[in-house]
Amino acid sequence: MTQTSRPIVVLAGGLSHEREVSLASGRRVTAALRERGRQVIEADVGAGLIGDLTALNQPVVLSVLHGGTGEDGALREVFDLIGVPYVGSTAPSCRLTYDKALATPVVARSGVEVPRRVVLPHDMFRELGAAAIVEHIVNQLGLPLFVKPAKSGSALGTTRVETAAELPQAMVKAFNLSHVAVVEEFITGTEVTVTITDTGAGPKVYAPVEIRPDSGAYDYEARYTPGATQFICPAALDSAVIERCQDTALRVWQALDQRDYGRVDLIVNDQGVPVFLEGNVSPGMTETSTVPLAIEAAGESLADVLVQLVDLAAQR
Amino acid sequence: MSLPQPRRETRLDRYHDLYAERTKGLKASAVRSLFAVANRPEVVSLAGGMPNIASLPLDPLADMIAEMVRQHGPQVLQYSGAQGEERLREQICQVMALEQIDGNPDDVVLSCGSQQALDLITRTFIEPGDVILAEGPSYVGALNTFQAYQADVVHVAIDEYGLIPDALRQAALSCRAAGRRVKFCYTIPNFSNPTGATQSVSRRHELLAVAKEVDLLFIEDNPYGLLSLDHDPLPALRSFESERVIYLGSFSKTFSPGLRVGWALAPLAVKEKLILAQEAATLCPPVFSQFVVSEYLANWDWQGQIKTFRQLYRARRQALLAGLAEHMPPGLTWTKPGGGFFVWLTLPEGLDSQAMLPQALTHRVAFVPGTGFYADGLGARNMRLSFCFPSPEDILEGTRRLGEVITEALDLAQTFGLTHALPKESL
């Protein structure tokens, strides 16, 4: 592949609730690309962004924005509009993947196991009465439950619900981040995350990384406090289960029509079946993120993978 | 598919097993990360407690500092004593005299902001598990320091005049009856952070009487005392009692927070320990900053500058209180401080200010959730609003946005039966 001499715009920050994480991802990605001698311009989302991009000589965008318009496809739609190539999944794929309410049924249709779930907007509770709906949710899905916003990341707004009395507060917490909330059955098992890249020769599925947070919950603290979570790569699972995880992740990747790089989060249930939790088109690239870990565990360099992805994007 | 061998187990922190036990509480925080958004220009931040130093005379200050370096460079750029520069300690006693403290320069120890004086005091007095009594709610920076030294903070109830004497007595006695060591009581008597509450003079006397009765030491933290907006500064606790009070002062709110110059005024034996602790911590507090402050006090109308600050904050307080009155839905209450930087807002039962923060940022307004100001998890129904930094116009707009956020949160909470329908009139 031809090495591009185009300027690379690393887009990080944004106005979402994951701004700080995104800035940390941006710092790491920028350093990696500069290590390989690439010309990198760091940028944030703001009123001047389009002007800055169009003023550059054929830039390529590598967005590590997490959450909001950086992940829901909106910004990538703009890049398409102004003809600036970018690394990562297309706008429609982002739109689908970022919305857990939409992505899960699509993944389920591809034959991947998904949790039993209910997806409801806030308005529905108001119009029909929350108490009755809440009661039916508990009857239908049992306890414990997992409540999350349909559109958010970094486990913000998520709650593990142990009793029916906790459910209303958990719903409120999720609705504070998204108009639609997802209530899922809680699946016990081994949590793994699978990185996939495609630098032009077809998707490469990395070894699953097992996640063991000290606190028991892979929440914001466990994700971003160095040392608070133990990562095992490859996951401490039978080789057949590991292969099943990789197959499942690839199926998710294809079902969500992802491109270049991404991450699929799964939980392996007590029967050894990987169950889909969520896909991620703009996974974290921080010092405690699992994508760089999986790539480096495979004996590869994050910098090498990134420059290949940029060179590939430059040809689009 | 080939797999990496051997299996790698990592915490992505090679020093994980080496950290001290007391660092276990230092964790990433979703709330802290949300403040990264609060600093964006689109957001009206009613969150931060940054002094509004725009009215400082920057050009004359620059000239003054340049002249200082030219004239005294070898001294101001050099190490110095751990207690701090004598000339500045004398000047600090003049500053404290405004709050009727008769201090001796020998009893003053300079520090990197009063925050570091608090750190030195805590490390000097606290063993893991010792009890510190503190207003509930109390300054988050103090709570973080106390936590770092593994103190057990026991909150004491407050009312509109701050610490309640009976509650203080009860807290001290019940802790001791349980065999626990109470080391001191931390208080911000003037325009408290976060509530804005101020102890009346009679309340101060009552509290000192309780301190005598139950043999208690006060740490009097007074960063806002000179920023009284409605009347002259009140006499400090330390002005009535020199042996049971360690007084903390700061130039962060009356001059510049970036210089990091604060101080402690302590009884003789404590002062000696603080000097040794300061020597161990920093060798000496920043000499350059001390000289800048000293020159400023000597050559500038610093009391006039404080009057300018008061005018500026008075207009902002007015904007915040007017905005709250206009835009808040029924059922909320808030404090009406006589000075300082902060208003403490209380939401109806069932609302959680921390859960509302993401929605607030989506509406481009920020506040600090109340739970950070308690060591025991209380404060979910509270938020701290600061009026010090944004313009009055932005503050008004911020309250309008906040009103929308709270109205939506109320609607959500009512939908789920977490709060009841509210009366039309504000409480």
mmCIF file of C-alpha atoms in Angstrom, chain A residues 14-17 19-20 44-46 122 125-126 130 134 156 168-169 171-172 175-177 205 207 214 220-221 224-237 242 246-247 287-289 293 297-298, chain B residues 1-13 16 19 26-34 36-38 40 42-43 350-352 355-359 361-362 364 408-409 411-413 415-418:
data_model
loop_
_atom_site.group_PDB
_atom_site.id
_atom_site.type_symbol
_atom_site.label_atom_id
_atom_site.label_comp_id
_atom_site.label_asym_id
_atom_site.label_seq_id
_atom_site.Cartn_x
_atom_site.Cartn_y
_atom_site.Cartn_z
ATOM 1 C CA GLY A 14 -15.928 16.735 21.401
ATOM 2 C CA LEU A 15 -18.868 17.732 23.522
ATOM 3 C CA SER A 16 -20.014 14.307 24.637
ATOM 4 C CA HIS A 17 -19.794 13.020 28.173
ATOM 5 C CA ARG A 19 -14.686 14.029 26.211
ATOM 6 C CA GLU A 20 -11.888 13.314 28.655
ATOM 7 C CA ASP A 44 -11.401 19.245 18.450
ATOM 8 C CA VAL A 45 -15.009 19.579 17.391
ATOM 9 C CA GLY A 46 -16.089 23.165 17.058
ATOM 10 C CA HIS A 122 -39.189 7.729 28.286
ATOM 11 C CA PHE A 125 -43.600 5.267 30.678
ATOM 12 C CA ARG A 126 -45.251 8.635 31.040
ATOM 13 C CA ALA A 130 -44.464 3.524 34.763
ATOM 14 C CA VAL A 134 -41.883 -1.762 35.410
ATOM 15 C CA LEU A 156 -22.127 5.875 31.792
ATOM 16 C CA PRO A 168 -37.202 3.167 38.592
ATOM 17 C CA GLN A 169 -34.044 4.974 39.752
ATOM 18 C CA MET A 171 -34.361 3.942 34.461
ATOM 19 C CA VAL A 172 -34.089 7.611 35.395
ATOM 20 C CA PHE A 175 -32.903 8.359 30.543
ATOM 21 C CA ASN A 176 -30.624 11.158 31.668
ATOM 22 C CA LEU A 177 -28.233 10.066 28.920
ATOM 23 C CA VAL A 205 -9.913 -10.914 14.576
ATOM 24 C CA ALA A 207 -7.566 -12.802 20.615
ATOM 25 C CA ASP A 214 -11.721 -5.860 41.009
ATOM 26 C CA TYR A 220 -16.370 3.931 34.592
ATOM 27 C CA GLU A 221 -14.012 3.617 37.560
ATOM 28 C CA TYR A 224 -10.263 4.250 33.571
ATOM 29 C CA THR A 225 -8.473 3.731 36.894
ATOM 30 C CA PRO A 226 -5.151 2.136 36.002
ATOM 31 C CA GLY A 227 -4.819 -1.152 37.860
ATOM 32 C CA ALA A 228 -8.480 -1.475 38.849
ATOM 33 C CA THR A 229 -9.143 -4.201 36.296
ATOM 34 C CA GLN A 230 -7.244 -7.307 35.399
ATOM 35 C CA PHE A 231 -7.027 -8.052 31.676
ATOM 36 C CA ILE A 232 -6.194 -11.513 30.403
ATOM 37 C CA CYS A 233 -5.193 -12.045 26.801
ATOM 38 C CA PRO A 234 -6.125 -14.446 25.365
ATOM 39 C CA ALA A 235 -9.083 -14.921 27.710
ATOM 40 C CA ALA A 236 -8.757 -17.818 30.172
ATOM 41 C CA LEU A 237 -11.268 -19.905 28.242
ATOM 42 C CA ILE A 242 -12.156 -18.595 22.298
ATOM 43 C CA GLN A 246 -13.858 -14.730 17.552
ATOM 44 C CA ASP A 247 -16.425 -16.203 15.137
ATOM 45 C CA GLU A 287 -3.571 3.529 28.305
ATOM 46 C CA THR A 288 -6.213 1.299 29.888
ATOM 47 C CA SER A 289 -8.116 0.426 26.701
ATOM 48 C CA LEU A 293 -3.759 -4.255 24.447
ATOM 49 C CA ALA A 297 -0.536 -8.933 22.711
ATOM 50 C CA ALA A 298 -0.550 -10.228 19.130
ATOM 51 C CA MET B 1 -6.707 -18.258 14.009
ATOM 52 C CA SER B 2 -3.433 -18.081 15.927
ATOM 53 C CA LEU B 3 -3.420 -16.840 19.472
ATOM 54 C CA PRO B 4 -0.705 -14.951 21.318
ATOM 55 C CA GLN B 5 1.362 -17.156 23.619
ATOM 56 C CA PRO B 6 1.952 -17.185 26.481
ATOM 57 C CA ARG B 7 -1.274 -15.897 28.008
ATOM 58 C CA ARG B 8 -0.692 -12.408 29.342
ATOM 59 C CA GLU B 9 -2.268 -11.143 32.550
ATOM 60 C CA THR B 10 -1.991 -7.449 33.100
ATOM 61 C CA ARG B 11 -3.506 -4.580 34.982
ATOM 62 C CA LEU B 12 -1.938 -2.087 32.586
ATOM 63 C CA ASP B 13 -0.213 -0.624 35.617
ATOM 64 C CA HIS B 16 -0.200 -1.777 41.008
ATOM 65 C CA TYR B 19 1.031 1.524 45.895
ATOM 66 C CA LEU B 26 -7.955 7.413 44.302
ATOM 67 C CA LYS B 27 -10.117 6.376 41.371
ATOM 68 C CA ALA B 28 -11.218 7.680 38.016
ATOM 69 C CA SER B 29 -14.518 9.472 38.330
ATOM 70 C CA ALA B 30 -17.272 9.836 35.776
ATOM 71 C CA VAL B 31 -18.289 13.113 37.408
ATOM 72 C CA ARG B 32 -14.764 14.511 37.137
ATOM 73 C CA SER B 33 -14.668 13.489 33.487
ATOM 74 C CA LEU B 34 -17.891 15.361 32.832
ATOM 75 C CA ALA B 36 -13.912 18.249 30.920
ATOM 76 C CA VAL B 37 -17.013 19.284 28.963
ATOM 77 C CA ALA B 38 -17.913 21.996 31.466
ATOM 78 C CA ARG B 40 -15.886 24.295 26.892
ATOM 79 C CA GLU B 42 -20.385 26.761 24.882
ATOM 80 C CA VAL B 43 -21.126 25.689 28.436
ATOM 81 C CA GLY B 350 -36.324 11.696 44.676
ATOM 82 C CA LEU B 351 -34.122 13.806 42.439
ATOM 83 C CA ASP B 352 -30.446 13.004 42.079
ATOM 84 C CA ALA B 355 -27.703 11.703 37.530
ATOM 85 C CA MET B 356 -28.856 15.036 36.092
ATOM 86 C CA LEU B 357 -25.360 16.266 35.231
ATOM 87 C CA PRO B 358 -25.102 14.647 31.754
ATOM 88 C CA GLN B 359 -28.439 16.163 30.806
ATOM 89 C CA LEU B 361 -24.168 19.371 29.944
ATOM 90 C CA THR B 362 -26.348 18.552 26.966
ATOM 91 C CA ARG B 364 -24.795 23.515 28.063
ATOM 92 C CA GLU B 408 -37.251 17.635 32.829
ATOM 93 C CA ALA B 409 -35.723 15.732 35.740
ATOM 94 C CA ASP B 411 -40.999 15.130 35.012
ATOM 95 C CA LEU B 412 -38.884 11.994 34.759
ATOM 96 C CA ALA B 413 -38.895 11.418 38.514
ATOM 97 C CA THR B 415 -43.140 9.468 35.837
ATOM 98 C CA PHE B 416 -41.367 6.825 37.898
ATOM 99 C CA GLY B 417 -43.006 7.823 41.184
ATOM 100 C CA LEU B 418 -39.732 8.970 42.717
#
